[in-house]
Short mmCIF file of N, CA and C in Angstrom, two decimals:
data_model
loop_
_atom_site.label_atom_id
_atom_site.label_comp_id
_atom_site.label_asym_id
_atom_site.label_seq_id
_atom_site.Cartn_x
_atom_site.Cartn_y
_atom_site.Cartn_z
N MET A 707 0.85 -1.17 0.00
CA MET A 707 0.00 0.00 0.00
C MET A 707 0.90 1.24 0.00
N MET A 708 0.58 2.16 -0.85
CA MET A 708 1.40 3.35 -0.96
C MET A 708 1.17 4.28 0.22
N ILE A 709 2.16 5.11 0.51
CA ILE A 709 2.07 6.05 1.63
C ILE A 709 0.87 6.97 1.46
N TRP A 710 0.59 7.40 0.22
CA TRP A 710 -0.55 8.29 -0.01
C TRP A 710 -1.85 7.63 0.44
N ASN A 711 -2.02 6.35 0.16
CA ASN A 711 -3.24 5.65 0.57
C ASN A 711 -3.37 5.62 2.09
N LEU A 712 -2.26 5.39 2.77
CA LEU A 712 -2.29 5.39 4.24
C LEU A 712 -2.62 6.77 4.77
N LEU A 713 -1.98 7.79 4.21
CA LEU A 713 -2.24 9.16 4.65
C LEU A 713 -3.66 9.60 4.34
N SER A 714 -4.22 9.10 3.24
CA SER A 714 -5.57 9.51 2.86
C SER A 714 -6.63 8.95 3.81
N THR A 715 -6.28 7.95 4.60
CA THR A 715 -7.20 7.46 5.63
C THR A 715 -6.79 7.99 7.01
N LEU A 716 -5.49 8.13 7.24
CA LEU A 716 -5.02 8.56 8.55
C LEU A 716 -5.34 10.02 8.84
N LEU A 717 -5.03 10.91 7.91
CA LEU A 717 -5.21 12.34 8.18
C LEU A 717 -6.67 12.72 8.43
N PRO A 718 -7.62 12.27 7.59
CA PRO A 718 -9.02 12.59 7.91
C PRO A 718 -9.47 12.00 9.25
N THR A 719 -8.99 10.79 9.56
CA THR A 719 -9.34 10.17 10.84
C THR A 719 -8.85 11.03 12.00
N ILE A 720 -7.62 11.48 11.92
CA ILE A 720 -7.06 12.33 12.99
C ILE A 720 -7.88 13.61 13.13
N LEU A 721 -8.17 14.26 12.01
CA LEU A 721 -8.92 15.52 12.07
C LEU A 721 -10.33 15.31 12.62
N ILE A 722 -11.00 14.27 12.17
CA ILE A 722 -12.36 13.99 12.65
C ILE A 722 -12.33 13.70 14.15
N GLU A 723 -11.41 12.86 14.57
CA GLU A 723 -11.39 12.47 15.98
C GLU A 723 -10.95 13.62 16.88
N LEU A 724 -10.07 14.48 16.41
CA LEU A 724 -9.74 15.68 17.17
C LEU A 724 -10.97 16.58 17.30
N GLY A 725 -11.73 16.68 16.21
CA GLY A 725 -12.95 17.48 16.25
C GLY A 725 -13.97 16.91 17.23
N VAL A 726 -14.11 15.60 17.25
CA VAL A 726 -15.04 14.96 18.19
C VAL A 726 -14.59 15.22 19.62
N LEU A 727 -13.31 15.05 19.89
CA LEU A 727 -12.80 15.31 21.24
C LEU A 727 -13.06 16.76 21.65
N TRP A 728 -12.83 17.67 20.74
CA TRP A 728 -13.06 19.09 21.01
C TRP A 728 -14.54 19.34 21.30
N LEU A 729 -15.43 18.75 20.49
CA LEU A 729 -16.87 18.91 20.71
C LEU A 729 -17.31 18.29 22.05
N LEU A 730 -16.59 17.27 22.50
CA LEU A 730 -16.88 16.67 23.81
C LEU A 730 -16.29 17.49 24.96
N GLY A 731 -15.64 18.59 24.61
CA GLY A 731 -15.12 19.49 25.64
C GLY A 731 -13.68 19.24 26.05
N GLU A 732 -13.00 18.38 25.33
CA GLU A 732 -11.61 18.07 25.68
C GLU A 732 -10.69 19.15 25.13
N THR A 733 -9.95 19.79 26.03
CA THR A 733 -9.03 20.86 25.61
C THR A 733 -7.60 20.61 26.06
N ARG A 734 -7.37 19.54 26.84
CA ARG A 734 -6.02 19.27 27.32
C ARG A 734 -5.13 18.83 26.15
N ARG A 735 -4.04 19.54 25.98
CA ARG A 735 -3.14 19.26 24.86
C ARG A 735 -2.60 17.84 24.89
N LYS A 736 -2.30 17.33 26.08
CA LYS A 736 -1.73 15.98 26.17
C LYS A 736 -2.73 14.95 25.67
N VAL A 737 -4.01 15.16 25.90
CA VAL A 737 -5.04 14.22 25.43
C VAL A 737 -5.20 14.36 23.92
N LEU A 738 -5.23 15.59 23.43
CA LEU A 738 -5.40 15.82 21.99
C LEU A 738 -4.20 15.27 21.21
N TRP A 739 -2.99 15.52 21.69
CA TRP A 739 -1.81 14.98 21.02
C TRP A 739 -1.76 13.46 21.12
N SER A 740 -2.22 12.94 22.25
CA SER A 740 -2.23 11.48 22.39
C SER A 740 -3.18 10.85 21.38
N SER A 741 -4.23 11.58 21.02
CA SER A 741 -5.16 11.09 20.00
C SER A 741 -4.45 10.94 18.65
N VAL A 742 -3.61 11.90 18.32
CA VAL A 742 -2.85 11.82 17.08
C VAL A 742 -1.94 10.59 17.09
N VAL A 743 -1.29 10.37 18.22
CA VAL A 743 -0.37 9.23 18.34
C VAL A 743 -1.13 7.91 18.24
N VAL A 744 -2.20 7.76 19.04
CA VAL A 744 -2.90 6.47 19.06
C VAL A 744 -3.58 6.20 17.72
N ASN A 745 -4.05 7.23 17.05
CA ASN A 745 -4.65 7.01 15.73
C ASN A 745 -3.61 6.55 14.72
N THR A 746 -2.41 7.06 14.82
CA THR A 746 -1.33 6.61 13.94
C THR A 746 -0.99 5.16 14.23
N LEU A 747 -0.97 4.81 15.52
CA LEU A 747 -0.62 3.44 15.92
C LEU A 747 -1.70 2.42 15.59
N THR A 748 -2.95 2.86 15.48
CA THR A 748 -4.03 1.91 15.19
C THR A 748 -4.51 1.96 13.74
N ASN A 749 -4.57 3.14 13.17
CA ASN A 749 -5.12 3.31 11.82
C ASN A 749 -4.23 2.67 10.76
N VAL A 750 -2.95 2.90 10.86
CA VAL A 750 -2.02 2.39 9.84
C VAL A 750 -2.03 0.86 9.78
N PRO A 751 -1.83 0.16 10.91
CA PRO A 751 -1.87 -1.30 10.83
C PRO A 751 -3.23 -1.84 10.39
N LEU A 752 -4.31 -1.22 10.87
CA LEU A 752 -5.64 -1.68 10.47
C LEU A 752 -5.82 -1.56 8.96
N ASN A 753 -5.43 -0.43 8.39
CA ASN A 753 -5.61 -0.25 6.96
C ASN A 753 -4.67 -1.12 6.13
N LEU A 754 -3.47 -1.37 6.64
CA LEU A 754 -2.59 -2.31 5.94
C LEU A 754 -3.21 -3.70 5.93
N TRP A 755 -3.79 -4.10 7.05
CA TRP A 755 -4.42 -5.42 7.15
C TRP A 755 -5.65 -5.50 6.25
N LEU A 756 -6.48 -4.46 6.25
CA LEU A 756 -7.72 -4.50 5.47
C LEU A 756 -7.49 -4.37 3.97
N THR A 757 -6.34 -3.86 3.59
CA THR A 757 -6.06 -3.76 2.15
C THR A 757 -5.18 -4.90 1.66
N SER A 758 -4.91 -5.87 2.54
CA SER A 758 -4.17 -7.05 2.09
C SER A 758 -5.10 -7.94 1.25
N ASP A 759 -4.57 -9.00 0.72
CA ASP A 759 -5.35 -9.88 -0.16
C ASP A 759 -6.39 -10.66 0.63
N TRP A 760 -7.67 -10.39 0.36
CA TRP A 760 -8.77 -11.10 1.02
C TRP A 760 -9.41 -12.02 0.00
N SER A 761 -8.84 -13.20 -0.15
CA SER A 761 -9.33 -14.15 -1.14
C SER A 761 -10.62 -14.83 -0.71
N GLY A 762 -11.00 -14.67 0.57
CA GLY A 762 -12.21 -15.32 1.08
C GLY A 762 -13.49 -14.63 0.68
N GLY A 763 -13.40 -13.44 0.15
CA GLY A 763 -14.59 -12.76 -0.31
C GLY A 763 -15.04 -11.64 0.61
N LEU A 764 -16.17 -11.06 0.25
CA LEU A 764 -16.70 -9.89 0.94
C LEU A 764 -17.06 -10.17 2.39
N GLU A 765 -17.66 -11.33 2.65
CA GLU A 765 -18.06 -11.64 4.01
C GLU A 765 -16.86 -11.72 4.95
N GLU A 766 -15.80 -12.35 4.48
CA GLU A 766 -14.59 -12.46 5.28
C GLU A 766 -14.00 -11.08 5.54
N TRP A 767 -13.99 -10.25 4.52
CA TRP A 767 -13.45 -8.90 4.65
C TRP A 767 -14.29 -8.07 5.62
N MET A 768 -15.61 -8.17 5.53
CA MET A 768 -16.49 -7.42 6.44
C MET A 768 -16.28 -7.86 7.89
N LEU A 769 -16.10 -9.15 8.11
CA LEU A 769 -15.81 -9.65 9.44
C LEU A 769 -14.49 -9.07 9.94
N ALA A 770 -13.51 -9.00 9.06
CA ALA A 770 -12.21 -8.42 9.42
C ALA A 770 -12.37 -6.95 9.81
N VAL A 771 -13.21 -6.22 9.10
CA VAL A 771 -13.46 -4.81 9.43
C VAL A 771 -14.05 -4.71 10.84
N VAL A 772 -15.05 -5.51 11.13
CA VAL A 772 -15.70 -5.48 12.44
C VAL A 772 -14.69 -5.82 13.54
N ILE A 773 -13.97 -6.91 13.35
CA ILE A 773 -12.98 -7.32 14.36
C ILE A 773 -11.91 -6.24 14.53
N GLY A 774 -11.43 -5.71 13.42
CA GLY A 774 -10.41 -4.66 13.48
C GLY A 774 -10.90 -3.42 14.20
N GLU A 775 -12.11 -2.99 13.89
CA GLU A 775 -12.65 -1.79 14.54
C GLU A 775 -12.89 -2.02 16.03
N VAL A 776 -13.35 -3.20 16.40
CA VAL A 776 -13.55 -3.50 17.83
C VAL A 776 -12.21 -3.47 18.56
N LEU A 777 -11.19 -4.05 17.95
CA LEU A 777 -9.85 -4.02 18.56
C LEU A 777 -9.33 -2.59 18.69
N VAL A 778 -9.57 -1.78 17.68
CA VAL A 778 -9.14 -0.38 17.73
C VAL A 778 -9.85 0.35 18.86
N VAL A 779 -11.15 0.15 19.01
CA VAL A 779 -11.91 0.80 20.08
C VAL A 779 -11.35 0.39 21.45
N ILE A 780 -11.04 -0.87 21.62
CA ILE A 780 -10.49 -1.34 22.90
C ILE A 780 -9.12 -0.72 23.17
N VAL A 781 -8.24 -0.78 22.17
CA VAL A 781 -6.90 -0.21 22.33
C VAL A 781 -6.98 1.28 22.62
N GLU A 782 -7.81 1.99 21.89
CA GLU A 782 -7.89 3.44 22.08
C GLU A 782 -8.55 3.79 23.41
N ALA A 783 -9.51 3.00 23.87
CA ALA A 783 -10.12 3.24 25.18
C ALA A 783 -9.06 3.10 26.27
N LEU A 784 -8.24 2.06 26.17
CA LEU A 784 -7.16 1.88 27.14
C LEU A 784 -6.16 3.04 27.08
N TRP A 785 -5.86 3.46 25.86
CA TRP A 785 -4.94 4.58 25.66
C TRP A 785 -5.50 5.85 26.30
N TYR A 786 -6.76 6.17 26.00
CA TYR A 786 -7.36 7.38 26.57
C TYR A 786 -7.43 7.28 28.09
N TRP A 787 -7.72 6.10 28.61
CA TRP A 787 -7.77 5.93 30.06
C TRP A 787 -6.43 6.32 30.68
N TRP A 788 -5.35 5.96 30.02
CA TRP A 788 -4.02 6.29 30.52
C TRP A 788 -3.87 7.81 30.71
N PHE A 789 -4.52 8.60 29.85
CA PHE A 789 -4.38 10.06 29.90
C PHE A 789 -5.48 10.76 30.70
N VAL A 790 -6.69 10.25 30.66
CA VAL A 790 -7.78 10.94 31.36
C VAL A 790 -8.11 10.32 32.71
N ARG A 791 -7.68 9.08 32.94
CA ARG A 791 -7.85 8.38 34.21
C ARG A 791 -9.31 8.25 34.65
N GLU A 792 -10.20 8.25 33.68
CA GLU A 792 -11.62 8.01 33.95
C GLU A 792 -12.10 6.98 32.93
N VAL A 793 -12.52 5.82 33.40
CA VAL A 793 -12.91 4.73 32.50
C VAL A 793 -14.05 5.16 31.60
N LYS A 794 -15.10 5.74 32.19
CA LYS A 794 -16.27 6.12 31.39
C LYS A 794 -15.90 7.12 30.29
N ARG A 795 -15.14 8.14 30.65
CA ARG A 795 -14.73 9.15 29.66
C ARG A 795 -13.87 8.53 28.57
N ALA A 796 -12.95 7.65 28.96
CA ALA A 796 -12.07 6.99 27.99
C ALA A 796 -12.88 6.16 27.00
N VAL A 797 -13.86 5.41 27.50
CA VAL A 797 -14.70 4.59 26.63
C VAL A 797 -15.55 5.47 25.72
N VAL A 798 -16.13 6.53 26.26
CA VAL A 798 -16.93 7.45 25.44
C VAL A 798 -16.07 8.06 24.35
N TYR A 799 -14.88 8.53 24.70
CA TYR A 799 -13.99 9.10 23.70
C TYR A 799 -13.71 8.09 22.58
N SER A 800 -13.34 6.89 22.96
CA SER A 800 -12.97 5.89 21.97
C SER A 800 -14.15 5.50 21.09
N VAL A 801 -15.28 5.20 21.71
CA VAL A 801 -16.44 4.74 20.94
C VAL A 801 -16.95 5.85 20.01
N LEU A 802 -17.14 7.05 20.54
CA LEU A 802 -17.67 8.13 19.70
C LEU A 802 -16.69 8.54 18.60
N CYS A 803 -15.42 8.69 18.96
CA CYS A 803 -14.43 9.08 17.95
C CYS A 803 -14.37 8.06 16.82
N ASN A 804 -14.31 6.79 17.18
CA ASN A 804 -14.20 5.77 16.15
C ASN A 804 -15.49 5.57 15.37
N ALA A 805 -16.63 5.65 16.02
CA ALA A 805 -17.90 5.50 15.31
C ALA A 805 -18.09 6.63 14.30
N ILE A 806 -17.83 7.85 14.73
CA ILE A 806 -18.03 8.99 13.84
C ILE A 806 -17.02 8.98 12.69
N SER A 807 -15.76 8.68 12.97
CA SER A 807 -14.78 8.66 11.87
C SER A 807 -15.05 7.49 10.93
N PHE A 808 -15.46 6.34 11.46
CA PHE A 808 -15.78 5.20 10.60
C PHE A 808 -16.99 5.51 9.72
N LEU A 809 -18.05 6.02 10.31
CA LEU A 809 -19.26 6.32 9.54
C LEU A 809 -19.02 7.43 8.52
N THR A 810 -18.18 8.39 8.86
CA THR A 810 -17.82 9.43 7.89
C THR A 810 -17.08 8.82 6.71
N GLY A 811 -16.17 7.89 6.99
CA GLY A 811 -15.46 7.20 5.91
C GLY A 811 -16.39 6.40 5.02
N VAL A 812 -17.36 5.70 5.63
CA VAL A 812 -18.35 4.94 4.86
C VAL A 812 -19.16 5.88 3.99
N LEU A 813 -19.59 7.00 4.55
CA LEU A 813 -20.38 7.98 3.79
C LEU A 813 -19.59 8.51 2.59
N PHE A 814 -18.33 8.85 2.80
CA PHE A 814 -17.51 9.35 1.69
C PHE A 814 -17.28 8.28 0.63
N GLN A 815 -17.11 7.03 1.05
CA GLN A 815 -16.96 5.94 0.07
C GLN A 815 -18.24 5.78 -0.76
N LEU A 816 -19.39 5.85 -0.11
CA LEU A 816 -20.65 5.74 -0.85
C LEU A 816 -20.81 6.89 -1.84
N LEU A 817 -20.48 8.09 -1.40
CA LEU A 817 -20.56 9.25 -2.31
C LEU A 817 -19.59 9.10 -3.47
N TYR A 818 -18.40 8.57 -3.19
CA TYR A 818 -17.40 8.36 -4.23
C TYR A 818 -17.91 7.37 -5.28
N TRP A 819 -18.55 6.28 -4.82
CA TRP A 819 -19.06 5.28 -5.74
C TRP A 819 -20.24 5.80 -6.55
N ILE A 820 -21.05 6.66 -5.94
CA ILE A 820 -22.22 7.20 -6.63
C ILE A 820 -21.82 8.21 -7.68
N ILE A 821 -20.84 9.04 -7.36
CA ILE A 821 -20.45 10.14 -8.27
C ILE A 821 -19.52 9.69 -9.33
#
């Protein structure tokens, strides 16, 4: 996978998730910067894995997406907990950030296919 392909998923994810954190009232720089780091650590491997050869078909690939996203939510919740020290807030950050960035990506893909 080319660097441009990785950046084309990573950069929008970072911007969306920073925006979600900001809308949730998060202003601490260490938490916002940690979001950039954890997204780089989770987004890149996930996208490399999802763009590998999936000879099993669409169902196998969709299962991989679900498993990958669940793992990302868990890893990021643990990461946020390390910085905010509140389990509920860490889980909310992880779930909302990932749900909104994932759904935004799906929406853009649908628009791309339609246009």
